[in-house]
GROMACS .gro file of C-alpha atoms in nm:
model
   63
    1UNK     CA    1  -3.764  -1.522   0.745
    2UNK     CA    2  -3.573  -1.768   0.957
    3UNK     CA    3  -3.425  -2.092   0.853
    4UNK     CA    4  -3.408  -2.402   1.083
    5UNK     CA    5  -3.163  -2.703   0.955
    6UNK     CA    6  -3.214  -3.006   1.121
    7UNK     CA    7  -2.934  -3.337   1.003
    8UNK     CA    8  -3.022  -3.724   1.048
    9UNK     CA    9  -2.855  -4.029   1.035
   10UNK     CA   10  -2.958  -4.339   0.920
   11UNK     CA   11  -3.296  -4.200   0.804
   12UNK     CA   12  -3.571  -4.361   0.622
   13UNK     CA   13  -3.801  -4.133   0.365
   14UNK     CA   14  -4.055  -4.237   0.208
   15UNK     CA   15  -4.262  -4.024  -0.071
   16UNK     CA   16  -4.608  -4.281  -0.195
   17UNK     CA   17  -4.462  -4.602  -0.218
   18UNK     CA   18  -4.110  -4.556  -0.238
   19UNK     CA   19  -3.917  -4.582   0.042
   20UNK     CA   20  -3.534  -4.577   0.121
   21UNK     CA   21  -3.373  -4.608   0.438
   22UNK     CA   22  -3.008  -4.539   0.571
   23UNK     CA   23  -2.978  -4.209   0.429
   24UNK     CA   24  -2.825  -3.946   0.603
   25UNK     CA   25  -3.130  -3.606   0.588
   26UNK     CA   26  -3.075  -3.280   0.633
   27UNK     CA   27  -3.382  -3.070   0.657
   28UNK     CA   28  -3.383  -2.698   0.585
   29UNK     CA   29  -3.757  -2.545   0.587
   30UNK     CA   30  -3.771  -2.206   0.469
   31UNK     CA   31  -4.125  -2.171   0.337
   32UNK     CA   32  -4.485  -2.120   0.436
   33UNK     CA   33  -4.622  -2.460   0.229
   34UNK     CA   34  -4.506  -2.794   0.283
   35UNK     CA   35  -4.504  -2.769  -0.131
   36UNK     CA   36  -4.196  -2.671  -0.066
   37UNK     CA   37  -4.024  -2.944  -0.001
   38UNK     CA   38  -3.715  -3.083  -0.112
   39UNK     CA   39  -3.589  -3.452  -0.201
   40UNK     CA   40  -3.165  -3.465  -0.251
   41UNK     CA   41  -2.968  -3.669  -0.469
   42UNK     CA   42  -2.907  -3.952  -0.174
   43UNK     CA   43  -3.281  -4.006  -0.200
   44UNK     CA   44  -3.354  -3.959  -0.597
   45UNK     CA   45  -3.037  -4.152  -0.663
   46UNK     CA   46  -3.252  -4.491  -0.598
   47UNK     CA   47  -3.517  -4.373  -0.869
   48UNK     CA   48  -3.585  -4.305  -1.265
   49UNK     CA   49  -3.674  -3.948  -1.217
   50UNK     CA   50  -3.846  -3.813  -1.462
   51UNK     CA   51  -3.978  -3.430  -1.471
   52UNK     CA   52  -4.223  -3.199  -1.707
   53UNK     CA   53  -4.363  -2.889  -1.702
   54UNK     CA   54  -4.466  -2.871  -1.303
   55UNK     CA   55  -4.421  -3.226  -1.213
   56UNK     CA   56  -4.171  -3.470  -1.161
   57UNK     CA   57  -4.226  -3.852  -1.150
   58UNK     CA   58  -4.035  -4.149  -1.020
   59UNK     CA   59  -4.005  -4.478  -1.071
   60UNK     CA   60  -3.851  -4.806  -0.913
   61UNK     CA   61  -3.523  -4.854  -1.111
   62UNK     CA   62  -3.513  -5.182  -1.348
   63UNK     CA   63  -3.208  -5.412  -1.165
   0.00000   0.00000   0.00000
């Protein structure tokens, strides 16, 4: 299995309705699903994350 890693500047990512842009991505897919996916701290930072059993949830922080 090969791994391509792709890094971005300035990025915008959006999962559903939550979106945050500026971030700097770095992309490394290594799997057959896009299940696999991964979000990193620079994106989750901007989020309540909660998790349980096989999900994980997020929420707009309170300010």
């Amino acid at each position: 299995m090969s791994c391509a890693i792709a890094l971005a500047s300035d990025s915008s990512v959006t999962v559903r309705s939550l979106a945050v842009s500026g971030l700097r991505v770095g992309a490394g897919y290594t799997g057959s699903s896009d299940d696999g996916a991964l979000l990193g701290q620079n994106f989750l930072q901007h989020f309540d994350v909660e998790t349980g059993q096989d999900l994980m949830g997020l929420r707009n922080r309170e300010s």
